[in-house]
Every structure is written in structure tokens, then in C-alpha cells.
mmCIF file of C-alpha atoms in Angstrom:
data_model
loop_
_atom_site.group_PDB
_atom_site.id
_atom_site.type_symbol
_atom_site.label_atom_id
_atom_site.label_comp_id
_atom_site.label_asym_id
_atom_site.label_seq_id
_atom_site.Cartn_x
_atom_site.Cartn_y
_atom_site.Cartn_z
ATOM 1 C CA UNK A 1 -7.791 -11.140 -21.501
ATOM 2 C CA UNK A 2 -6.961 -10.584 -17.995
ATOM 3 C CA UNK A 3 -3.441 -8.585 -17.196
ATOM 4 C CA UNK A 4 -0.967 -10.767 -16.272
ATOM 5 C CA UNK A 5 1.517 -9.670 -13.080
ATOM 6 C CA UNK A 6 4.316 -9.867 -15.420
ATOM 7 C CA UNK A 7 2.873 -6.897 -17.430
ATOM 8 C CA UNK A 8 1.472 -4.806 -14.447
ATOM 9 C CA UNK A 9 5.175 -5.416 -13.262
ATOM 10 C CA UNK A 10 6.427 -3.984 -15.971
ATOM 11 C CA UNK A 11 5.238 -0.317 -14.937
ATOM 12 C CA UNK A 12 6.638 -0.080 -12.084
ATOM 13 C CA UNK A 13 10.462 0.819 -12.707
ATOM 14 C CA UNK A 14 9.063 3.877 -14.781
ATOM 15 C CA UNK A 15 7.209 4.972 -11.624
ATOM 16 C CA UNK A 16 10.101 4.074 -9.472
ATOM 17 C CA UNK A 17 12.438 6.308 -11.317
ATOM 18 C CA UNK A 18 9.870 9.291 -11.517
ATOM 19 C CA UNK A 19 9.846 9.341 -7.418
ATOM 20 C CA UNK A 20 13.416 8.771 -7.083
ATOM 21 C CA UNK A 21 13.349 11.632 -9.706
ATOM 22 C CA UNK A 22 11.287 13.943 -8.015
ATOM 23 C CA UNK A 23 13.864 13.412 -4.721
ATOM 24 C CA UNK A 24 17.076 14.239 -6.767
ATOM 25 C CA UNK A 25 15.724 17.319 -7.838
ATOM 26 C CA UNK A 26 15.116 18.921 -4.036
ATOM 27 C CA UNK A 27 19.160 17.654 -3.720
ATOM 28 C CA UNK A 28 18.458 14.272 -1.502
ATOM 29 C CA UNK A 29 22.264 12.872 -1.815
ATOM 30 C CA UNK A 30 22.707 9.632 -3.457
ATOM 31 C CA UNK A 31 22.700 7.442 -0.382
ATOM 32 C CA UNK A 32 19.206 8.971 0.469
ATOM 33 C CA UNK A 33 18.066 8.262 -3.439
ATOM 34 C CA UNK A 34 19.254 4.565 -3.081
ATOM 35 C CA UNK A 35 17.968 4.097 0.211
ATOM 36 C CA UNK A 36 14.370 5.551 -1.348
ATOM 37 C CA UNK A 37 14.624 3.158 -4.597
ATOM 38 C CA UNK A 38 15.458 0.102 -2.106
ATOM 39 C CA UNK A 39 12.414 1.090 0.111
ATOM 40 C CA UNK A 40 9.763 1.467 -2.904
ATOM 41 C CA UNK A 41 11.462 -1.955 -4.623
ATOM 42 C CA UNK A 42 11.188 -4.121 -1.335
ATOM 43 C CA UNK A 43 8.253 -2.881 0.116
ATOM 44 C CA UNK A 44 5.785 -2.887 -3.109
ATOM 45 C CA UNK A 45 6.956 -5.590 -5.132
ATOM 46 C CA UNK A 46 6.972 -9.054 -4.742
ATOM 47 C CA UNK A 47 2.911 -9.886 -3.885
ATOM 48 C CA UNK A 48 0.399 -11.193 -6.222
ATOM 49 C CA UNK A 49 -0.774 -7.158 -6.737
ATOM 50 C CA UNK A 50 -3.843 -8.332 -6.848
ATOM 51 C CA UNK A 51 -5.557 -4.672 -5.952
ATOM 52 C CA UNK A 52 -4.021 -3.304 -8.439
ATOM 53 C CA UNK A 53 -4.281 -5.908 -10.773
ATOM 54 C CA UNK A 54 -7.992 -4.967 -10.593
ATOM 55 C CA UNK A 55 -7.827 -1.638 -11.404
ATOM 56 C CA UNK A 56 -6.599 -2.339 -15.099
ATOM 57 C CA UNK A 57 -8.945 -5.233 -15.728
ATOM 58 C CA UNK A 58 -11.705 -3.866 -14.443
ATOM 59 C CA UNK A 59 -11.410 -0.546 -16.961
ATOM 60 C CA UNK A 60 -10.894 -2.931 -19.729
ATOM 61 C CA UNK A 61 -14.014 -4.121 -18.374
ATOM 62 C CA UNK A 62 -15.609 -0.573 -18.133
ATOM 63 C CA UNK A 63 -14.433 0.147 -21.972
ATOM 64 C CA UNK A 64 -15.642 -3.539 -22.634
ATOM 65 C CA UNK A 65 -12.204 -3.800 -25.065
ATOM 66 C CA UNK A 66 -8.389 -4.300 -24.445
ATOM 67 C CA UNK A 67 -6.676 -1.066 -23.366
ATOM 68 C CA UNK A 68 -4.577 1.161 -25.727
ATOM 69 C CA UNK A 69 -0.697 1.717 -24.212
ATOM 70 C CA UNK A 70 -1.758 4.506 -22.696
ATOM 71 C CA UNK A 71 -4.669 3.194 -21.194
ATOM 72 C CA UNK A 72 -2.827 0.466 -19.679
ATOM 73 C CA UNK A 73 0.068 3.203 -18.443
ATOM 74 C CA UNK A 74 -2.227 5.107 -16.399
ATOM 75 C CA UNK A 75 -4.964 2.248 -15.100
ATOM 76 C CA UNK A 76 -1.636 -0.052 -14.115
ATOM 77 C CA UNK A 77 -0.055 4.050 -12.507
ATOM 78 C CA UNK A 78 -3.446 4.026 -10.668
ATOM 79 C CA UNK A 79 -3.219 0.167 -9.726
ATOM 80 C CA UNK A 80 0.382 0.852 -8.012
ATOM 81 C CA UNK A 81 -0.904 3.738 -6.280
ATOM 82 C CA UNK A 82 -3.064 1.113 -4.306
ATOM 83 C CA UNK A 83 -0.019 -0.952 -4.296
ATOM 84 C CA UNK A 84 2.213 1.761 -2.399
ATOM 85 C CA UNK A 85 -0.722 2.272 0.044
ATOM 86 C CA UNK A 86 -0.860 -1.529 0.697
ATOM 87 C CA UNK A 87 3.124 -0.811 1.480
ATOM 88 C CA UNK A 88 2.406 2.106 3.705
ATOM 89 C CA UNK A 89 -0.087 -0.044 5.056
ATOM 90 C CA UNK A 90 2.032 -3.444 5.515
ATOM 91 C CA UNK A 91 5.181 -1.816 6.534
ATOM 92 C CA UNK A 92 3.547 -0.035 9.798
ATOM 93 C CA UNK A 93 1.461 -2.855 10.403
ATOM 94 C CA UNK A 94 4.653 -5.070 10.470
ATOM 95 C CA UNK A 95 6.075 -2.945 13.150
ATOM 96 C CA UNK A 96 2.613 -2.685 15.721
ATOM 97 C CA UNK A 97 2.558 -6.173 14.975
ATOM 98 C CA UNK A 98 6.310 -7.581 15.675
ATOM 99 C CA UNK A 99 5.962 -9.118 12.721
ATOM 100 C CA UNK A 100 8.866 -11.410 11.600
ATOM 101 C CA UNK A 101 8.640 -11.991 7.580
ATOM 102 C CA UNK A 102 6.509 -10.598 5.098
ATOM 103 C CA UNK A 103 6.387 -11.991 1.561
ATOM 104 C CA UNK A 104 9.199 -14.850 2.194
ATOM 105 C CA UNK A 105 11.647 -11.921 3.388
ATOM 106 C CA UNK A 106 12.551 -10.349 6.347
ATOM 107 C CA UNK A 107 10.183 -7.574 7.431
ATOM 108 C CA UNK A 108 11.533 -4.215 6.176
ATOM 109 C CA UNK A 109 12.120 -2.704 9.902
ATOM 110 C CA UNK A 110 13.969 -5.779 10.438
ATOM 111 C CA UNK A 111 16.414 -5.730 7.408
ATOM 112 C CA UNK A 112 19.825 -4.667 8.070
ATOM 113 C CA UNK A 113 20.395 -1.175 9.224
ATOM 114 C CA UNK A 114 16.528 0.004 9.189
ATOM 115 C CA UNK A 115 14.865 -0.682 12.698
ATOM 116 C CA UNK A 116 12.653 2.242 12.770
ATOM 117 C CA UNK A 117 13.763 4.355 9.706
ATOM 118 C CA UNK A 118 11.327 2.302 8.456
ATOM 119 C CA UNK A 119 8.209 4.587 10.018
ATOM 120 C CA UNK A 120 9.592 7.248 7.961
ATOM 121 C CA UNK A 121 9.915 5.313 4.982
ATOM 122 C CA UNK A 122 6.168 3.948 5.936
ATOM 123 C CA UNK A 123 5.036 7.517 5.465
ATOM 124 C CA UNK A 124 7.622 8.172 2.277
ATOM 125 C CA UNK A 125 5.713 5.580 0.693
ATOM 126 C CA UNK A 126 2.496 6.756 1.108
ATOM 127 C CA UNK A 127 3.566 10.359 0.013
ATOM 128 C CA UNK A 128 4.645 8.502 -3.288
ATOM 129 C CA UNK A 129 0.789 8.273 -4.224
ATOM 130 C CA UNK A 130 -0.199 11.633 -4.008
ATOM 131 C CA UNK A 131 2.998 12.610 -6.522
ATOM 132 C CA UNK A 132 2.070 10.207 -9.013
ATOM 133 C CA UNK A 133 -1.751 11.442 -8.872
ATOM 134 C CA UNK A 134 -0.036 14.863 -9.753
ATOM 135 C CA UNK A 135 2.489 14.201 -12.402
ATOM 136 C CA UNK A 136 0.017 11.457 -14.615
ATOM 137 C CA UNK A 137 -4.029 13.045 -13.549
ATOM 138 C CA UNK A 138 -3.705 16.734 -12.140
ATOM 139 C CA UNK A 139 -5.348 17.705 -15.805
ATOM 140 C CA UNK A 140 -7.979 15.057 -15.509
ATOM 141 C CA UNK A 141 -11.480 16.813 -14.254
ATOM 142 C CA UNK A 142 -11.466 13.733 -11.808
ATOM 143 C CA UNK A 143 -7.833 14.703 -10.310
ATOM 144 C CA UNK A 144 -9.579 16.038 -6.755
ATOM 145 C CA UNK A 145 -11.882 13.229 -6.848
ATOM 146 C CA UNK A 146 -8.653 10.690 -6.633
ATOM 147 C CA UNK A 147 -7.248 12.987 -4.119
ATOM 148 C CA UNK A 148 -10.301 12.347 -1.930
ATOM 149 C CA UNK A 149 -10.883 9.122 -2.562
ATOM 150 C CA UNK A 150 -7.099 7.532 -1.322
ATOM 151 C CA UNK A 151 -7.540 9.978 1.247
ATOM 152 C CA UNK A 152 -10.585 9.293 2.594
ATOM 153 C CA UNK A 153 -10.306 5.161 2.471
ATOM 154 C CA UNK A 154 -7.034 6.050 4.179
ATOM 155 C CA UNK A 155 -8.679 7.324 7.049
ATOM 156 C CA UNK A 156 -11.059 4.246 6.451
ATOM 157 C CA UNK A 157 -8.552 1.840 7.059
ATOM 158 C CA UNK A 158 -6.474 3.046 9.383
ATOM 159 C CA UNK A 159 -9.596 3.604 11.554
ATOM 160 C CA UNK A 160 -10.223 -0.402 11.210
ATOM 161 C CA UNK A 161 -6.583 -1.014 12.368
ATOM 162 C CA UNK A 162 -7.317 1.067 15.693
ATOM 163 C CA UNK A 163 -10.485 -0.887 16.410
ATOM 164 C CA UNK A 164 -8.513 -4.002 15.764
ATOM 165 C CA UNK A 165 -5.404 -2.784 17.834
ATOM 166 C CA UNK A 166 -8.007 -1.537 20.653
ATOM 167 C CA UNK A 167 -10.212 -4.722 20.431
ATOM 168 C CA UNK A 168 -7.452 -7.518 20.307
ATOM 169 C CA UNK A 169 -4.199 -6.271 21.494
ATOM 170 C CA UNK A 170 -1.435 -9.148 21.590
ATOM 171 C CA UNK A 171 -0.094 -8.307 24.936
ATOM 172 C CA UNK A 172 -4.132 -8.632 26.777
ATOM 173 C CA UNK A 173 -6.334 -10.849 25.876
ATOM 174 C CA UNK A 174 -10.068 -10.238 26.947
ATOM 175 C CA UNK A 175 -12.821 -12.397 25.128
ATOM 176 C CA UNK A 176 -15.388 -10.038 26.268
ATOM 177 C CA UNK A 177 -14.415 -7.325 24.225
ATOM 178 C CA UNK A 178 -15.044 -9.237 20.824
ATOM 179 C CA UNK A 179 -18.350 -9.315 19.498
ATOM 180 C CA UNK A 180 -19.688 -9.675 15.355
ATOM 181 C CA UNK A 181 -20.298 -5.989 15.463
ATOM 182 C CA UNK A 182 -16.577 -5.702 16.286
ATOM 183 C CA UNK A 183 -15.650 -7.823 13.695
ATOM 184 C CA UNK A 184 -17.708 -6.311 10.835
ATOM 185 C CA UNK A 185 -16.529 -2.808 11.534
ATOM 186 C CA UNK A 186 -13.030 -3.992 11.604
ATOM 187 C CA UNK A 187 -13.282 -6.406 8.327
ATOM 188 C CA UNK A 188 -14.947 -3.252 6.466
ATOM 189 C CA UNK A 189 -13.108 -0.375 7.454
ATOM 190 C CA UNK A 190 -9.436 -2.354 7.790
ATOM 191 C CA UNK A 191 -9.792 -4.564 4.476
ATOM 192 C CA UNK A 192 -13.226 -3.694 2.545
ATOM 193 C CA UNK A 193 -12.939 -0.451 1.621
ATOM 194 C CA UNK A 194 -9.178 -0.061 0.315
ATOM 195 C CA UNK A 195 -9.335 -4.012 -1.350
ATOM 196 C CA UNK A 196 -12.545 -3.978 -3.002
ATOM 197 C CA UNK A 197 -14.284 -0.725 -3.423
ATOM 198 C CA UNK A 198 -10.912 1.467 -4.078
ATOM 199 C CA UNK A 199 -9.830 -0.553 -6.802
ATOM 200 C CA UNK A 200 -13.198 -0.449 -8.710
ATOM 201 C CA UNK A 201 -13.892 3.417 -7.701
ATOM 202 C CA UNK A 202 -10.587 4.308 -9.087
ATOM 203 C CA UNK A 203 -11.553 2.305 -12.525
ATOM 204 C CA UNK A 204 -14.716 4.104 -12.543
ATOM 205 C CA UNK A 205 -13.092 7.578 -12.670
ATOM 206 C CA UNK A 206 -10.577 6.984 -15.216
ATOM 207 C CA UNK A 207 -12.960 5.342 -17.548
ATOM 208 C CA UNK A 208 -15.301 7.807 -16.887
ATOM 209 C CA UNK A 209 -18.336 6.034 -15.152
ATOM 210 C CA UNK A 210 -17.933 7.633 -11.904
ATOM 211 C CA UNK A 211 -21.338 9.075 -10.962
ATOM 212 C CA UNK A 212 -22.201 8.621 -7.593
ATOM 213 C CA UNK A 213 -25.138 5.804 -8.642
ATOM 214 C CA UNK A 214 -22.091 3.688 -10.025
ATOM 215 C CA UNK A 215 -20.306 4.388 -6.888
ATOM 216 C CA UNK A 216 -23.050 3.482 -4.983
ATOM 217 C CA UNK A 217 -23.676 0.289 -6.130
ATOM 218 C CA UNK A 218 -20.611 -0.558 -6.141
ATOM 219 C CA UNK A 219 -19.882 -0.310 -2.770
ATOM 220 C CA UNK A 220 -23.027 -1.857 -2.166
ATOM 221 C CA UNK A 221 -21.875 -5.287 -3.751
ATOM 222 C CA UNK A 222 -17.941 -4.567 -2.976
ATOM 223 C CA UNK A 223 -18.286 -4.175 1.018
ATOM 224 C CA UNK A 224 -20.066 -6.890 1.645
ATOM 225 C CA UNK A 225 -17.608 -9.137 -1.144
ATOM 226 C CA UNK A 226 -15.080 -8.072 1.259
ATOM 227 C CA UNK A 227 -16.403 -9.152 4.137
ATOM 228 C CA UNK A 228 -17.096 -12.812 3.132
ATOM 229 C CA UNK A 229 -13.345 -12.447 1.622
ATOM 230 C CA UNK A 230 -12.136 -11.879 5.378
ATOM 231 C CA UNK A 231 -14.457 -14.695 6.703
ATOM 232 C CA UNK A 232 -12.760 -16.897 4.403
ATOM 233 C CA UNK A 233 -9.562 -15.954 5.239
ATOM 234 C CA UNK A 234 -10.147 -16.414 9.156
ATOM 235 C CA UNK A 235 -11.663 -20.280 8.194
ATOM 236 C CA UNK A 236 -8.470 -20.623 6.063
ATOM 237 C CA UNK A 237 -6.296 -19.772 8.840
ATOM 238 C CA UNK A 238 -7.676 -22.465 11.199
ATOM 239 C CA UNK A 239 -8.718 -24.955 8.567
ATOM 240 C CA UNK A 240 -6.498 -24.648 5.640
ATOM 241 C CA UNK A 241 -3.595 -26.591 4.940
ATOM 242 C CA UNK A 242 -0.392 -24.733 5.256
ATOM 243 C CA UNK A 243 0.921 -25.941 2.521
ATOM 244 C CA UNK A 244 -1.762 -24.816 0.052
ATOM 245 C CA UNK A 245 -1.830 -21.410 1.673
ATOM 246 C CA UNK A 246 0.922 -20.875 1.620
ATOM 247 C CA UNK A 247 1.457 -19.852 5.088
ATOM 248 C CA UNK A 248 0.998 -20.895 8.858
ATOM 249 C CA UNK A 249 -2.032 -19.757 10.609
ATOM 250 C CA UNK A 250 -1.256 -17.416 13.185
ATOM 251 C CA UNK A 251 -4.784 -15.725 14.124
ATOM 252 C CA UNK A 252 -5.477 -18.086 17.567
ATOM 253 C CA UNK A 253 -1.805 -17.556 18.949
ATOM 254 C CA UNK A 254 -1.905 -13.488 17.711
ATOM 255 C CA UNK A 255 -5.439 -12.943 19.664
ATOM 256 C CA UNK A 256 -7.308 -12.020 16.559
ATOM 257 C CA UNK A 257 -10.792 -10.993 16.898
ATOM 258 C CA UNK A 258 -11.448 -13.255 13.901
ATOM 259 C CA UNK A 259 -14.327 -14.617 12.503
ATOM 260 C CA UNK A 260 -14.611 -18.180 14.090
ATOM 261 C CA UNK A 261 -13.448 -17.158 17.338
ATOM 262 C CA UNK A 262 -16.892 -14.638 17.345
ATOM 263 C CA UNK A 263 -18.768 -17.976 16.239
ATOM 264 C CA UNK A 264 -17.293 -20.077 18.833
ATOM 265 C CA UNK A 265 -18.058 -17.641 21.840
ATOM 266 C CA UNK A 266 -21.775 -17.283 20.438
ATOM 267 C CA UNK A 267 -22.535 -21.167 21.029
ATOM 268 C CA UNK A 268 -19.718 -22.262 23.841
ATOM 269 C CA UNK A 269 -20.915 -23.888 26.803
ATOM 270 C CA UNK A 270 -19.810 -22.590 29.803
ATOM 271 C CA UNK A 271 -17.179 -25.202 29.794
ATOM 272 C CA UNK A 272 -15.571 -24.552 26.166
ATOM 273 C CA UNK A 273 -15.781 -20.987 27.210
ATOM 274 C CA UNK A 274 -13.218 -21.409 30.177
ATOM 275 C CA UNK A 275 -10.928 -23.364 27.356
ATOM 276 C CA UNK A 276 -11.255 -21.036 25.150
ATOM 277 C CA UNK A 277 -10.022 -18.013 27.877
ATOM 278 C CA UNK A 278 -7.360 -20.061 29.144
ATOM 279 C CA UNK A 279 -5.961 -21.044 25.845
ATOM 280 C CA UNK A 280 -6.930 -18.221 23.033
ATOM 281 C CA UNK A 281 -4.249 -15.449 22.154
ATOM 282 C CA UNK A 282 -1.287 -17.181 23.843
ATOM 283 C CA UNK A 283 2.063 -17.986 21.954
ATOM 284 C CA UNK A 284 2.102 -21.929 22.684
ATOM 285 C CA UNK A 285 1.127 -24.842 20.001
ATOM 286 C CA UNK A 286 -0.702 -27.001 22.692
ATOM 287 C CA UNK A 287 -2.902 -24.461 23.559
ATOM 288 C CA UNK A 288 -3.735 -22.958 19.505
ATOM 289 C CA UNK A 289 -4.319 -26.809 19.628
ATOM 290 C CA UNK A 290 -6.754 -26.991 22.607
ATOM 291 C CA UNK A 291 -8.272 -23.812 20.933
ATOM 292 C CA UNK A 292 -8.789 -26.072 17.651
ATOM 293 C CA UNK A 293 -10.307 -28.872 19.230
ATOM 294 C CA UNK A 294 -13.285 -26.596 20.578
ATOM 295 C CA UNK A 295 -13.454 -25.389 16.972
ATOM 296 C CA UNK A 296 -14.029 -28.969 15.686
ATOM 297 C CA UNK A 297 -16.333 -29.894 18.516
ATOM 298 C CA UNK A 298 -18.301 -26.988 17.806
ATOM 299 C CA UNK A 299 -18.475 -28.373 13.969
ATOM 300 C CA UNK A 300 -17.288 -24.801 12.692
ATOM 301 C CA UNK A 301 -15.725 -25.842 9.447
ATOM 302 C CA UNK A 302 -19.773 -27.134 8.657
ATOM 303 C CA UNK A 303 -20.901 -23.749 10.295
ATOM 304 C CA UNK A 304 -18.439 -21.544 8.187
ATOM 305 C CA UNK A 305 -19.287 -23.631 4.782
ATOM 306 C CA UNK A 306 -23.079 -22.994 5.315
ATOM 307 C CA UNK A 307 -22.390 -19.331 6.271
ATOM 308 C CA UNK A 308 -19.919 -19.450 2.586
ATOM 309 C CA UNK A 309 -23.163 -20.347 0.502
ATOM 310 C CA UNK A 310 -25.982 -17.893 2.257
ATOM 311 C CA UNK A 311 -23.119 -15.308 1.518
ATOM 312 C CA UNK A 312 -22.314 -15.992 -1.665
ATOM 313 C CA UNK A 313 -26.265 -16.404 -2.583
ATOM 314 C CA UNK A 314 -27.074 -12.642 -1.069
ATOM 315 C CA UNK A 315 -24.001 -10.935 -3.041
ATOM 316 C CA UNK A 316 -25.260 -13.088 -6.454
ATOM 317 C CA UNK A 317 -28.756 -11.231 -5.703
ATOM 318 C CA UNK A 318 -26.835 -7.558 -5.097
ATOM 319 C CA UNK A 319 -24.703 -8.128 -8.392
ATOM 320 C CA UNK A 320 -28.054 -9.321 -10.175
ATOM 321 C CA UNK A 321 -29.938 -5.885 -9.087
ATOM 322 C CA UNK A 322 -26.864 -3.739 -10.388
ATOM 323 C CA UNK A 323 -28.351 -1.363 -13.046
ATOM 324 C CA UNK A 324 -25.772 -1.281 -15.856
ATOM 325 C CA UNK A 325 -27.725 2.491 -17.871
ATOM 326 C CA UNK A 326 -24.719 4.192 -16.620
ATOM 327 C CA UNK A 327 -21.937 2.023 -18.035
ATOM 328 C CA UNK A 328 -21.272 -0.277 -14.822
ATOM 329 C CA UNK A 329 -21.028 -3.957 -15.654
ATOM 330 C CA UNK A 330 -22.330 -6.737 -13.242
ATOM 331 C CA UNK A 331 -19.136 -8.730 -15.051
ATOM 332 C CA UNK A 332 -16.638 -6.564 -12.589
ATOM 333 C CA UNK A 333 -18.434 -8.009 -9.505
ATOM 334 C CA UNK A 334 -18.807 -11.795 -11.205
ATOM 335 C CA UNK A 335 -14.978 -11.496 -11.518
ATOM 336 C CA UNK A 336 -13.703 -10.587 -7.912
ATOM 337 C CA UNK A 337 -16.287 -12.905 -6.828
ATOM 338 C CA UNK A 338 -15.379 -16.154 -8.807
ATOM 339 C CA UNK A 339 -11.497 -15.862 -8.031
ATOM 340 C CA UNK A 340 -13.348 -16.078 -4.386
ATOM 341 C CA UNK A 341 -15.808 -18.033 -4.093
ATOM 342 C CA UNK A 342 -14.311 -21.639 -2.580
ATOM 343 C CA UNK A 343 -10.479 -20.483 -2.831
ATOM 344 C CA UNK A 344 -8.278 -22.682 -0.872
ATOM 345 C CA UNK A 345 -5.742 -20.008 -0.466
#
């Protein structure tokens, strides 16, 4: 059976206290020790988890049984270290972005009293990883091989978020400087690599599968399962309804170099194109609108649903090819793919 949030949940105060822990003992006072708890609490809980999530359930996979207590302890420990670097992640992004609301609540730099203590506690949160890796794995023989690996699709995504900052800044919008190529280096590097692959490389090296052919083909299947996964989200953003989404697209208004916005400058006319550069990016309903209509004149929901099943049909053929000698199982790929494949949020 599939963990449920409730039980990853039920982890995290244990880790909470260990880094709050670790502070008291260099002498933080106790307004700097409730200030850290408050930071880790508001910043990490409170999504669906779903990274890490798949970090336990796809060792149980791996094992091909249910975890033991401790098995579950340290896969769910590993799972919240891709939590905290979604945190580290969301809180800076929230900033570069003026975000408003993140989760239902406030952004953290705009909660009362933070404004931009919250770049330090961005960086705080990502430190948190690295002391978990060395109080629960520095005796594992794969301990430096975690190191690398959060450090490295670190670098991965944060190299993503440039090319997205440099290709689509809010404040300039410039059509010409989006392109597919653009897009696919910013969907794999920004989103790919640290929500997909990470989660199933760090499975692989606590339940031991880890050689670099498993590694291999897993990135192989994951990367390009993560780049249909942003596709998706860019058609859901235009096309979805709010209401099932759970949120209100933003990507026309925010200038995002997103998926249908690369369609519709492929095929535009020279007269959608001049709508399209006189409306996209801009912070005004009537013109997302205007942007919107070109979208359904260019018949891009029918374009997007025929790109969803040549997608979906290539990354069935990768997970078909996967070679399970050395304990990978194709059923970790069938799973991310099938809570996918035709979501509607």
C-alpha cells in the first residue's frame, strides 16, 4: 500500500526537533530556536509532499514488500530532505517572484515581521538537509553519494531558475527570446531533475540498487516524465478550471516562457503575433483574455491533447525497455506516470 501524507507527516516533528536541537547546542537563544521551528513548520509543511512521498513508496517498491519502522524512518528522513529543498526552493522563488500566497497562506517573506529574514531562513533551510544526511546516513557507504547527489541537482535547478529569470523576466517582456529549446532546458533543469529523478535516485541508494545502469535508466524515463508533467501543467494553467486546480492561472499575466505560448508563436500569423506582443506578460484580465482567444483560435487545447498521447506513448516504450537484472522495477515509472497521465489538477 501506498504511504499516506498522514504517516509521512508523522516524521517530521522528530526531524524538526533534531535541527532545532542541533541550534540549541551552539547557544542560539530561544527566540532564535522558535523563530527556526516556525520557519521549518511553515515553510515545509502543508503541500501534498508528493516528492517525498515518492521516496518511501518507491523503496517499498525497490524491496518489493512494506517497509520495517526503520525503513520507513529513514526513506520518509530522505523524503523530507527533498521536502526542505522544495522550501529552500519555494521560499526564494517567492521573493524573485513577488509572490503573494503560497499554499493558502501568506508567503513567508510576507508574514509578519520577516520581509527579508526570510533569505536567510531560505538558506537555513537548505542547510537543514545536509545535517540530517549526517546524523541518520554518515555510516552508510552511500553517505557521499547523497551528499553529491542534493548537491549537484541543486546546482541543476537553480541553473533552470536563472534561464527562466533571464528568459522571461516579469518587468520585460520580449517574445523573441523564447524558443522550445528554452523551454526544455528550463522544464529539465528547474523541475525534472529535483521532482522526478531525485526522488527515485535517493530510493535507489538506500535500498541499495544504485549502480550507475539503474541511475541511468532512470533518468532516462524520469526527465522526460517530467517534462510532459510541466507541459501539462502550462495546458492546465490556461485550460483548466480554477476550481478543480485549485488555483488561478497566472502564467500569461507573469510572462512565462510556458509551453503553449512556444506553440502559439511557432504557428501565429503575422497578425496573432502582434496580439500576442501587445497583450502577453502584462498584469490586465482583458488582455490574458485577448491572449486566450489566440490560444483557442489556434485550437491549442486539440494541439496539447495530441502532443499528451505521442508523449505518453514514447515514455510507455522507455519504461518497457527498462532492464529490471539489477533490481529496478518498471512498476516505479508506471506509478509516477499513472497519477499523471490525464490529471486535471
Amino acid at each position: 500500500m501506498p504511504t499516506t501524507l498522514k504517516e509521512f507527516e508523522s516524521v517530521f516533528p522528530q526531524l524538526v526537533d533534531d535541527l532545532v536541537g542541533h541550534a540549541k547546542a551552539y547557544g542560539v537563544p530561544e527566540n532564535g530556536l522558535n523563530w527556526y521551528r516556525q520557519s521549518l513548520n511553515h515553510n515545509t509543511v502543508g503541500g501534498k509532499c508528493n516528492r517525498g512521498i515518492s521516496v518511501v513508496d518507491t523503496c517499498s517498491l525497490l524491496l518489493n514488500r512494506p517497509l520495517n519502522e526503520q525503513e520507513y524512518f529513514r526513506s520518509a528522513t530522505l523524503g523530507w530532505c527533498t521536502e526542505l529543498l522544495q522550501a529552500f526552493f519555494l521560499v526564494s522563488d517567492d521573493i524573485m517572484d513577488s509572490s503573494k500566497t503560497r499554499r493558502g497562506s501568506p508567503c513567508w517573506y510576507l508574514m509578519p515581521s520577516v520581509g527579508m529574514i526570510a533569505i536567510n531562513d531560505a538558506l537555513m533551510l537548505e542547510s537543514a538537509i545536509f545535517l540530517l544526511l549526517k546524523k541518520y546516513f554518515r555510516e552508510e557507504k552511500s553517505y557521499v553519494d547523497l551528499l553529491e547527489l542534493f548537491h549537484e541537482v541543486t546546482l541543476q535547478t537553480e541553473l533552470g531558475q536563472l534561464m527562466d529569470l533571464l528568459t522571461a523576466p516579469e518587468d520585460k517582456v520580449d517574445l523573441t527570446s523564447f524558443s522550445m529549446e528554452k523551454f526544455t532546458f528550463i522544464v529539465i533543469y528547474k523541475t525534472a531533475y529535483y521532482s522526478f529523478y531525485l526522488p527515485v535516485a535517493l530510493a535507489l541508494h538506500l535500498a541499495g540498487f544504485a549502480t550507475p545502469k539503474n541511475l541511468q535508466q532512470a533518468k532516462d524515463v524520469l526527465i522526460p516524465l517530467g517534462e510532459y508533467f510541466q507541459a501539462q501543467d502550462d495546458y492546465l494553467d490556461a485550460f483548466g478550471s480554477p476550481e478543480t486546480i485549485g488555483k488561478i492561472g497566472t502564467d500569461i499575466q507573469d510572462n512565462k516562457c510556458s509551453w503553449l505560448i512556444n506553440q502559439a508563436l511557432k504557428c501565429a500569423s503575422p497578425e496573432q503575433r502582434a496580439v500576442l506582443d501587445a497583450n502577453y506578460g502584462i498584469k490586465d484580465t482583458e488582455k490574458e483574455l485577448r491572449v486566450k482567444q489566440i490560444y483557442a483560435e489556434m485550437k491549442l487545447e486539440e494541439v496539447y491533447k495530441a502532443y499528451e498521447e505521442e508523449r505518453v506513448g514514447e515514455i510507455r516504450r522507455l519504461i518497457a525497455e527498462v532492464n529490471e537484472e539489477e533490481g529496478l522495477k518498471k512498476s516505479v515509472f508506471e506509478g509516477f506516470l499513472q497519477k499523471i497521465y490525464k490529471r486535471q489538477k
